[in-house]
PDB file of N, CA and C in Angstrom:
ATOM      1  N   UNK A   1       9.759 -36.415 -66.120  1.00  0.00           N
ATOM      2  CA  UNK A   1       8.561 -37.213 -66.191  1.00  0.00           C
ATOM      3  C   UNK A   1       7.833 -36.887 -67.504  1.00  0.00           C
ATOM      4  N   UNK A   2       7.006 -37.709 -68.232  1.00  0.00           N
ATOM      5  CA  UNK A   2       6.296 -37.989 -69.510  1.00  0.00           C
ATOM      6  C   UNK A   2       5.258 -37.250 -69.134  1.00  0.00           C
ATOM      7  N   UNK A   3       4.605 -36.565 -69.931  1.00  0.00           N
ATOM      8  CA  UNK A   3       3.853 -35.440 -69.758  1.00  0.00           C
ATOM      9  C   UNK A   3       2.519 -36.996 -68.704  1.00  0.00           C
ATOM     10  N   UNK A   4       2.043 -37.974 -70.087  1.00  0.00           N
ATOM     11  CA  UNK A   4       1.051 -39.353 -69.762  1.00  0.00           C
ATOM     12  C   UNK A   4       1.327 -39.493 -68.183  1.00  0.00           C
ATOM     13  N   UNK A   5       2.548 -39.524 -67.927  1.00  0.00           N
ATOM     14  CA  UNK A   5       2.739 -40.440 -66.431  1.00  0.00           C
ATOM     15  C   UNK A   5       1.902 -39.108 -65.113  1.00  0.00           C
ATOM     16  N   UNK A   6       1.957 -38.132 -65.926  1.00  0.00           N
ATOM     17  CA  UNK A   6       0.528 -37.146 -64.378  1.00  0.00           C
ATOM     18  C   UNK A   6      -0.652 -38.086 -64.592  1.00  0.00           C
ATOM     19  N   UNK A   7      -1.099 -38.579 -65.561  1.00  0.00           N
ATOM     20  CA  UNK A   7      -2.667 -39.563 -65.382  1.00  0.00           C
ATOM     21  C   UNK A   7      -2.338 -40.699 -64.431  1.00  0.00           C
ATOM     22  N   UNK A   8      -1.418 -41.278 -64.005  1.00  0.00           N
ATOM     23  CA  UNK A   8      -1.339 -42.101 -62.912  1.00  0.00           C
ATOM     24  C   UNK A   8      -1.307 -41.320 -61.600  1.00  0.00           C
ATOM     25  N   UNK A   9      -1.117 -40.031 -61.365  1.00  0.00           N
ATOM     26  CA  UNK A   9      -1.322 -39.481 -59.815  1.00  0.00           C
ATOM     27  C   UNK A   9      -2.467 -40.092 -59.088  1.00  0.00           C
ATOM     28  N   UNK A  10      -2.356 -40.017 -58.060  1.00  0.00           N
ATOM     29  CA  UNK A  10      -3.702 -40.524 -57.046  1.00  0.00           C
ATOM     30  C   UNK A  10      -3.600 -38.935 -56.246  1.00  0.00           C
ATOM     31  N   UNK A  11      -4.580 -38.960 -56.045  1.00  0.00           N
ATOM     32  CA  UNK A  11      -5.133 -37.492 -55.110  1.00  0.00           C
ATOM     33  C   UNK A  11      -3.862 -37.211 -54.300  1.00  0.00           C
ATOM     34  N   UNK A  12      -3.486 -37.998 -53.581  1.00  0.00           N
ATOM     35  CA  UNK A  12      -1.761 -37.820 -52.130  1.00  0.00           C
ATOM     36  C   UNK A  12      -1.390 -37.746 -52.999  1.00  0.00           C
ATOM     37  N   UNK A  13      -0.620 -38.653 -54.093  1.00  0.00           N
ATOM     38  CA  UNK A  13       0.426 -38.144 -54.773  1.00  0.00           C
ATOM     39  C   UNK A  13      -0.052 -36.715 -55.370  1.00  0.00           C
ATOM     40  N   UNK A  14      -0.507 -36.465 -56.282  1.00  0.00           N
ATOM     41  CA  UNK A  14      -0.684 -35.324 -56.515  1.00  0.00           C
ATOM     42  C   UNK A  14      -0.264 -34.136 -55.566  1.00  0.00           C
ATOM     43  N   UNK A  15      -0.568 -34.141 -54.295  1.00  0.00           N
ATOM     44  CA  UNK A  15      -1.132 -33.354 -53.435  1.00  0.00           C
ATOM     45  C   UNK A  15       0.889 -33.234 -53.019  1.00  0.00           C
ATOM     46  N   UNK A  16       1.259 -34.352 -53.026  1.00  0.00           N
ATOM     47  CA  UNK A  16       2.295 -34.866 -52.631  1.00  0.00           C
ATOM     48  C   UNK A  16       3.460 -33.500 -53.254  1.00  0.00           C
ATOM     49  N   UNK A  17       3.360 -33.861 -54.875  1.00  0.00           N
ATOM     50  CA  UNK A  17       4.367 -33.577 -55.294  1.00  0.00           C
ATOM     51  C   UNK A  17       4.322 -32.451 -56.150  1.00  0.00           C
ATOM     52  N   UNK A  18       2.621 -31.937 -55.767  1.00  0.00           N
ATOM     53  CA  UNK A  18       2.568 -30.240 -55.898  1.00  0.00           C
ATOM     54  C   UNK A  18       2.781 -29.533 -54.636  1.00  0.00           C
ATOM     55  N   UNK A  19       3.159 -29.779 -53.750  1.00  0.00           N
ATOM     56  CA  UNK A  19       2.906 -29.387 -52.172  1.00  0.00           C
ATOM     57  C   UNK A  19       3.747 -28.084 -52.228  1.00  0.00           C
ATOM     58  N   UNK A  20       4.680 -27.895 -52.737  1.00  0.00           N
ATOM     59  CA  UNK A  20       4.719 -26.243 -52.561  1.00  0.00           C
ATOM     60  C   UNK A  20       4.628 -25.124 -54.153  1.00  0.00           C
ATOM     61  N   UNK A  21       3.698 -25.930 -54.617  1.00  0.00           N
ATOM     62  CA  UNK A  21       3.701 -25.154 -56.000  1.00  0.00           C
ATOM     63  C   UNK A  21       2.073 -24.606 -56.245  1.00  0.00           C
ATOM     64  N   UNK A  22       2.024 -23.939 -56.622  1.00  0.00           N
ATOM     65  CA  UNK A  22       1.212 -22.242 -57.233  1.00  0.00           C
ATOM     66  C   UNK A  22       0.165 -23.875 -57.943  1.00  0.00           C
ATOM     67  N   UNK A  23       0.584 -25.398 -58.161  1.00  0.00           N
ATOM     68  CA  UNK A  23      -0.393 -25.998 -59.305  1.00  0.00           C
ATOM     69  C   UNK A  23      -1.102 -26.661 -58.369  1.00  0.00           C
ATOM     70  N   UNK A  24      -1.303 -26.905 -57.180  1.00  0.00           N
ATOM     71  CA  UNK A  24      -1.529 -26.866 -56.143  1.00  0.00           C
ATOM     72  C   UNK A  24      -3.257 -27.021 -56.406  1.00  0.00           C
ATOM     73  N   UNK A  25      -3.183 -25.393 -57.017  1.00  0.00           N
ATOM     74  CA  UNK A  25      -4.712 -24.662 -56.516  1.00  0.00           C
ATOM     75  C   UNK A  25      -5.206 -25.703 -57.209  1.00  0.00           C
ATOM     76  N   UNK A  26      -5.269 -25.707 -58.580  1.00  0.00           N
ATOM     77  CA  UNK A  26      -6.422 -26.127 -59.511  1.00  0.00           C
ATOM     78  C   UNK A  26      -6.845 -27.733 -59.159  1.00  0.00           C
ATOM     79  N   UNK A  27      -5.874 -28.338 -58.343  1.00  0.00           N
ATOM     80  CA  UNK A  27      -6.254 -29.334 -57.762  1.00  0.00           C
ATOM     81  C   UNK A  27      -6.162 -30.418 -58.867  1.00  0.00           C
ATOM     82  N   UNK A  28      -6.222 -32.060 -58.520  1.00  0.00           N
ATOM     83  CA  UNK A  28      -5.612 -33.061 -59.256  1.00  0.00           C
ATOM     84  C   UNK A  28      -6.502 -33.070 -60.782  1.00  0.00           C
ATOM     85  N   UNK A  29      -7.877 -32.699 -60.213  1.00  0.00           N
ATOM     86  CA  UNK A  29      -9.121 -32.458 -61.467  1.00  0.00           C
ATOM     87  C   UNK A  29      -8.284 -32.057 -62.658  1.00  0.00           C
ATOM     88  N   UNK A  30      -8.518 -30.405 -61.589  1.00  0.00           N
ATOM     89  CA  UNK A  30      -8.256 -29.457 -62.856  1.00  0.00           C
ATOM     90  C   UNK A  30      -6.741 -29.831 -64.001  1.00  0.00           C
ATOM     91  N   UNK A  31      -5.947 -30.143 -62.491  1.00  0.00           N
ATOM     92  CA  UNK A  31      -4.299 -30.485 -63.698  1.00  0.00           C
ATOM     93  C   UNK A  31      -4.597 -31.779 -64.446  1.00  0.00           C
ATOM     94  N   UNK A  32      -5.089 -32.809 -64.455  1.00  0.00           N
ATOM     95  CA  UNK A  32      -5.072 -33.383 -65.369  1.00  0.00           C
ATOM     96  C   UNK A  32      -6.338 -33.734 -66.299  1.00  0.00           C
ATOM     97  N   UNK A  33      -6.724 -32.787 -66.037  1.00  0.00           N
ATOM     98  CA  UNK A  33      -7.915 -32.077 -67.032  1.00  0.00           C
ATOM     99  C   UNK A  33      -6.704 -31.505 -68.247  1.00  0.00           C
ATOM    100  N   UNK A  34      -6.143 -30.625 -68.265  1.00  0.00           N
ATOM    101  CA  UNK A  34      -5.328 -29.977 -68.504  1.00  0.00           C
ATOM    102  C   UNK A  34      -3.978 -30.972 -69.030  1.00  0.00           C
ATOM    103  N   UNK A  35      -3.754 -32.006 -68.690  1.00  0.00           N
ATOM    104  CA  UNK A  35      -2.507 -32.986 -69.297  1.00  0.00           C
ATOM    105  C   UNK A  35      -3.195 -33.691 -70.346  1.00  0.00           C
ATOM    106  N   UNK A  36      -4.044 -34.113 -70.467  1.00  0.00           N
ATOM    107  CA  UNK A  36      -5.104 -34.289 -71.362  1.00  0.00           C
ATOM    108  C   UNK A  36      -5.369 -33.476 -72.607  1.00  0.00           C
ATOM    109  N   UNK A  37      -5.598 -32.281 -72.403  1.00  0.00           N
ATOM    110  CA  UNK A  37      -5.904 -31.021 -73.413  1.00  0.00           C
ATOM    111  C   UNK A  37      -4.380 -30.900 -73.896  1.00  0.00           C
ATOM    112  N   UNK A  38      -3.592 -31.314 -73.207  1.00  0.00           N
ATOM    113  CA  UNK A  38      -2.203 -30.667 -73.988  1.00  0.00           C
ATOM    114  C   UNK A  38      -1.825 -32.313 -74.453  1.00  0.00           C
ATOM    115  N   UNK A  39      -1.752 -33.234 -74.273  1.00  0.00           N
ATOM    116  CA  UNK A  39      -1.444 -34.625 -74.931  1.00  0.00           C
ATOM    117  C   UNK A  39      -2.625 -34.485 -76.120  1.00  0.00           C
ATOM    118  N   UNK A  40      -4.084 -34.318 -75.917  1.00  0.00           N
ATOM    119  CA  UNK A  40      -4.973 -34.377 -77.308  1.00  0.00           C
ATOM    120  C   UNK A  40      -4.077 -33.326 -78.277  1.00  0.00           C
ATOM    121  N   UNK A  41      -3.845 -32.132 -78.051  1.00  0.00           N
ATOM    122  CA  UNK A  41      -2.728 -31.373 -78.728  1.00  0.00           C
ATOM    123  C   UNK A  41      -1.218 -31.807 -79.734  1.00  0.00           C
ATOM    124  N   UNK A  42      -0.806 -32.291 -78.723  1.00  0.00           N
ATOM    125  CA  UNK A  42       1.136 -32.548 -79.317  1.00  0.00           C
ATOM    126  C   UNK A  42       1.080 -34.358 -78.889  1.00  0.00           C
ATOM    127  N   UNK A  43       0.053 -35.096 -78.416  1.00  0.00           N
ATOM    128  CA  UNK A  43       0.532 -36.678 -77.874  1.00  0.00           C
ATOM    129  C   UNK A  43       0.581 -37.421 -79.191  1.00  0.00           C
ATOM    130  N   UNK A  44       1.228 -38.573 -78.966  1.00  0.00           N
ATOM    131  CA  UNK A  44       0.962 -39.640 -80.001  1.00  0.00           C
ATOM    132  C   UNK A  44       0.210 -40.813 -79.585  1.00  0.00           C
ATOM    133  N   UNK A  45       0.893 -42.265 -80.661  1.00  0.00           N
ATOM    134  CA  UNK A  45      -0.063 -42.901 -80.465  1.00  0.00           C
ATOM    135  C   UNK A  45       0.255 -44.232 -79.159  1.00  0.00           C
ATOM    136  N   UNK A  46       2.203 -43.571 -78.412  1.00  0.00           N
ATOM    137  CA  UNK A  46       2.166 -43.726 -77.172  1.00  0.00           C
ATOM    138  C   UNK A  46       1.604 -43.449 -76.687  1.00  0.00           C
ATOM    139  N   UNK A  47       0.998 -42.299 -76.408  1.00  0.00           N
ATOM    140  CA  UNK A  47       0.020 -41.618 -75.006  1.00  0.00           C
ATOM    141  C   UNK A  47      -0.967 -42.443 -74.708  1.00  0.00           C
ATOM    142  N   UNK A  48      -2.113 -42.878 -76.165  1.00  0.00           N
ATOM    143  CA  UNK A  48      -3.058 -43.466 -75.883  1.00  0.00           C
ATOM    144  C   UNK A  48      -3.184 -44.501 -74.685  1.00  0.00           C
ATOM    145  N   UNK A  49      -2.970 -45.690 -74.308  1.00  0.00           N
ATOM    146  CA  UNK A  49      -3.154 -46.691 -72.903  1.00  0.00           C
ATOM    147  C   UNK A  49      -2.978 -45.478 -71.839  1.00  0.00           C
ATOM    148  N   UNK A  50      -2.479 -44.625 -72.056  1.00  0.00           N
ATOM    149  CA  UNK A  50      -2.472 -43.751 -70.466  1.00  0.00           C
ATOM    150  C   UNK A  50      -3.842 -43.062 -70.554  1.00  0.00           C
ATOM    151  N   UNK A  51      -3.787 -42.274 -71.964  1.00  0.00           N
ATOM    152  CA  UNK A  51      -5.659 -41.870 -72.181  1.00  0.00           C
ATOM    153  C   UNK A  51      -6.587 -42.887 -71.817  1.00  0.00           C
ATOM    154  N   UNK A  52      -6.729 -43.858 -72.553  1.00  0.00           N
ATOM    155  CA  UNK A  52      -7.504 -44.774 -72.119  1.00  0.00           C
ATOM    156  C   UNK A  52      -7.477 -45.154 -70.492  1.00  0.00           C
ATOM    157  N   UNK A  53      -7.018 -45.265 -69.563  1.00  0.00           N
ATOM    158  CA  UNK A  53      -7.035 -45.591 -68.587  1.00  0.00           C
ATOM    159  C   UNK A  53      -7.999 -44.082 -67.977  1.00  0.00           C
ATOM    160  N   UNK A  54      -7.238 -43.054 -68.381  1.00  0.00           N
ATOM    161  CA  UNK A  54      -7.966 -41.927 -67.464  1.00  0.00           C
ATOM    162  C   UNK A  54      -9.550 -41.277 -68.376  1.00  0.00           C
ATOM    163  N   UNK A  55      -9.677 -42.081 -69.693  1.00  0.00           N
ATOM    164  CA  UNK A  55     -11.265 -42.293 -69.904  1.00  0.00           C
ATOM    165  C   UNK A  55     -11.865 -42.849 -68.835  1.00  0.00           C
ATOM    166  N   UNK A  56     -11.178 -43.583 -68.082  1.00  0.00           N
ATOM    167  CA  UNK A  56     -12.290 -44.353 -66.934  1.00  0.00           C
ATOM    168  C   UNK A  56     -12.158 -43.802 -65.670  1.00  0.00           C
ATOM    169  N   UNK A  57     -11.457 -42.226 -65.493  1.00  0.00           N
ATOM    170  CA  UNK A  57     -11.482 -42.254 -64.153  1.00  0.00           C
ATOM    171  C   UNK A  57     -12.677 -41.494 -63.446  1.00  0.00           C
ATOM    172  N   UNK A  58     -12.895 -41.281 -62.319  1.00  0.00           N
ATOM    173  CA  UNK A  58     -13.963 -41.079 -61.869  1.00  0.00           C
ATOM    174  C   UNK A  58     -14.503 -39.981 -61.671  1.00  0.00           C
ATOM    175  N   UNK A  59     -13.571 -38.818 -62.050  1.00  0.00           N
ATOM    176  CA  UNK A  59     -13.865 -37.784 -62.463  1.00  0.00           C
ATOM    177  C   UNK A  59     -13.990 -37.089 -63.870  1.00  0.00           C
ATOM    178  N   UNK A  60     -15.924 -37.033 -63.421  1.00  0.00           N
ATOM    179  CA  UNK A  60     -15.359 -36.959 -64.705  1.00  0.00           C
ATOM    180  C   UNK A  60     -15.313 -35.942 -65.944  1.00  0.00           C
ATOM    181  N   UNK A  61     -14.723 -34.870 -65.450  1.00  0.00           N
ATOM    182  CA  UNK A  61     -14.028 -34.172 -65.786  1.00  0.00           C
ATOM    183  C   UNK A  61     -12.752 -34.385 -66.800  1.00  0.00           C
ATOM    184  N   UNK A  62     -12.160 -35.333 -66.374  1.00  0.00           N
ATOM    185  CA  UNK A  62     -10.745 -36.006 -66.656  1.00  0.00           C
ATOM    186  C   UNK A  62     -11.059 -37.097 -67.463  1.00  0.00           C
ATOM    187  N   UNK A  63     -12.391 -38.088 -67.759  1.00  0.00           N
ATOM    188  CA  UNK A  63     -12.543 -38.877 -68.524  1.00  0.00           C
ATOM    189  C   UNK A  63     -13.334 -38.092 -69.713  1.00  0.00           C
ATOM    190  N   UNK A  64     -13.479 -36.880 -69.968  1.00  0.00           N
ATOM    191  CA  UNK A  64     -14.412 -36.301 -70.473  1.00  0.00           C
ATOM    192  C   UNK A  64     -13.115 -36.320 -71.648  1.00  0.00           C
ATOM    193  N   UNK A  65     -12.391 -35.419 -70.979  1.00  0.00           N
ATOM    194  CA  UNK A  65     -10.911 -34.629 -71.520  1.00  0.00           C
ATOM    195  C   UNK A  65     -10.116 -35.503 -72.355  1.00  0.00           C
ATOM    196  N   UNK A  66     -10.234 -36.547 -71.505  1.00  0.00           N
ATOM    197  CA  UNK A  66      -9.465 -37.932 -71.863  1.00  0.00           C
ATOM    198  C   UNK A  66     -10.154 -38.280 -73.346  1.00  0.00           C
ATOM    199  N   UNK A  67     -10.993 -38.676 -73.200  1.00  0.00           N
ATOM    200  CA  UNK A  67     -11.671 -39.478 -74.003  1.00  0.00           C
ATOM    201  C   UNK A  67     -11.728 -38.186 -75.390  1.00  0.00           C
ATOM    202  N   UNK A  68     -11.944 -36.940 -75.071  1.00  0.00           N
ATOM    203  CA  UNK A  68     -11.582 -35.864 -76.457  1.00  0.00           C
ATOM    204  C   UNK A  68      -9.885 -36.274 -76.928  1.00  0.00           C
ATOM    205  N   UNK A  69      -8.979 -36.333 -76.023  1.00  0.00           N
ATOM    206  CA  UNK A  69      -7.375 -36.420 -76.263  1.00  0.00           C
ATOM    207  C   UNK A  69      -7.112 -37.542 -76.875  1.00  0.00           C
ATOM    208  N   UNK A  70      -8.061 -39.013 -77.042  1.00  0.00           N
ATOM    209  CA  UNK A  70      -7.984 -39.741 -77.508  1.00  0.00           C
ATOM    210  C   UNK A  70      -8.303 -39.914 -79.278  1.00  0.00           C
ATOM    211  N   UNK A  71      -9.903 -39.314 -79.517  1.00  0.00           N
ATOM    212  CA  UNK A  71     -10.177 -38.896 -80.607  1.00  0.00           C
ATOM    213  C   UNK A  71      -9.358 -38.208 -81.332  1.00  0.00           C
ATOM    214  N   UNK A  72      -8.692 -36.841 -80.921  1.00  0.00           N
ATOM    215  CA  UNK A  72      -7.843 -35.947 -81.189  1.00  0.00           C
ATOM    216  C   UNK A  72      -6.386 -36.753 -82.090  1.00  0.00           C
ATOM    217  N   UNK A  73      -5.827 -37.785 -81.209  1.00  0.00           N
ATOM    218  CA  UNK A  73      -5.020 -38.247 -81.386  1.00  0.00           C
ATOM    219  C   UNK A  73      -5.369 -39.386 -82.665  1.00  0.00           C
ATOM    220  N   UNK A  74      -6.278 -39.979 -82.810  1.00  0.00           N
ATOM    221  CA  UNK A  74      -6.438 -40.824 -83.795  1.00  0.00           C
ATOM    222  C   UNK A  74      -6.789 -39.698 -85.120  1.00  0.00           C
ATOM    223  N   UNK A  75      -7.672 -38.973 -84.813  1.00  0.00           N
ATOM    224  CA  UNK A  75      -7.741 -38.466 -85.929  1.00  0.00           C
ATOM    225  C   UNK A  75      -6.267 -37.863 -86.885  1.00  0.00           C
ATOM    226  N   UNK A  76      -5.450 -36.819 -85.566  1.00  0.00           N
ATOM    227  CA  UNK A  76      -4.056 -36.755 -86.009  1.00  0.00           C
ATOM    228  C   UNK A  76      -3.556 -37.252 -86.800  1.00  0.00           C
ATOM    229  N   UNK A  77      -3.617 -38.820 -86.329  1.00  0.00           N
ATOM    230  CA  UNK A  77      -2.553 -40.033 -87.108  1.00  0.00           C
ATOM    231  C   UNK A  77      -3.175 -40.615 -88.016  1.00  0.00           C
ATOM    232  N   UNK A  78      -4.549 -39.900 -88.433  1.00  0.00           N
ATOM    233  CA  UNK A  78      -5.425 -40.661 -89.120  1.00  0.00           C
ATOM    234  C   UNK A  78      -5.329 -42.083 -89.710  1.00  0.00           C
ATOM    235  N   UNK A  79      -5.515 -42.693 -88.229  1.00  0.00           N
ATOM    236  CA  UNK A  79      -5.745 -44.512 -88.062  1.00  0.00           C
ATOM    237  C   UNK A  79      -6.453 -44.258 -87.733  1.00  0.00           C
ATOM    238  N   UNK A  80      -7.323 -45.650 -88.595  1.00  0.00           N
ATOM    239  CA  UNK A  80      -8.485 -45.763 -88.298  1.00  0.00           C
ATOM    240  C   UNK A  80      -8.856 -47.193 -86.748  1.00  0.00           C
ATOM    241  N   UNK A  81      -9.548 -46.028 -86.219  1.00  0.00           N
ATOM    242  CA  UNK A  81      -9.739 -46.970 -84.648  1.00  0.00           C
ATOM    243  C   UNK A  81     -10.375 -47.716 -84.677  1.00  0.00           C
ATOM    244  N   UNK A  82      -9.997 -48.946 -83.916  1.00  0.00           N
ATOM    245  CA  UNK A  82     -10.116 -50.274 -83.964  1.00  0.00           C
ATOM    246  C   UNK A  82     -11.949 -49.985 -83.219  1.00  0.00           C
ATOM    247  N   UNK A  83     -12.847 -50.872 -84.022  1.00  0.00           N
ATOM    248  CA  UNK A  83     -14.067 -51.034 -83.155  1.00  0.00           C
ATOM    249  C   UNK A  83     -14.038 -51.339 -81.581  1.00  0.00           C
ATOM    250  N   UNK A  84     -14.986 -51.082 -81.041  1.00  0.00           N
ATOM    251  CA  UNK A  84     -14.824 -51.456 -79.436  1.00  0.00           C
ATOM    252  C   UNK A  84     -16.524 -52.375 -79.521  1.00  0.00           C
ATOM    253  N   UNK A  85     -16.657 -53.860 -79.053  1.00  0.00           N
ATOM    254  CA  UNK A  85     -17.617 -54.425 -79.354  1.00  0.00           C
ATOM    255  C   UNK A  85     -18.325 -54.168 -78.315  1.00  0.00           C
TER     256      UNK A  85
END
């Protein structure tokens, strides 16, 4: 799996397909709090639509993260980002 494709978990899934793992604890927040911090890191300018989507999620924790992994990434590739009206 693509590091991006954990920002589509839903809470069950998550819960689902950490169910016997130690990643468990930190809960869906914390891990993709954390997929975020490591895509703003090493992602490109694939990742972005998966960032963007989890800028809007409802934690927001994860849109916080998101929305840094996004910046991160443009600056990287230094393109210049399209206005948002």
């Amino acid at each position: 799996m693509l590091l991006r494709e954990y920002l589509k978990l839903s809470d069950s899934e998550f819960r689902a397909l950490f169910r016997n793992s130690p990643v468990k604890r930190i809960k869906r927040c914390g891990f993709l709090r954390n997929v975020c911090i490591a895509l703003g890191n090493i992602g490109d300018l694939t990742d972005l639509p998966a960032l963007e989507r989890a800028a809007s999620d409802s934690e927001p924790l994860i849109a916080e993260h998101a929305a840094w992994a996004i910046e991160q990434i443009w600056e990287r590739f230094r393109v210049k980002r399209p206005k948002i009206r």
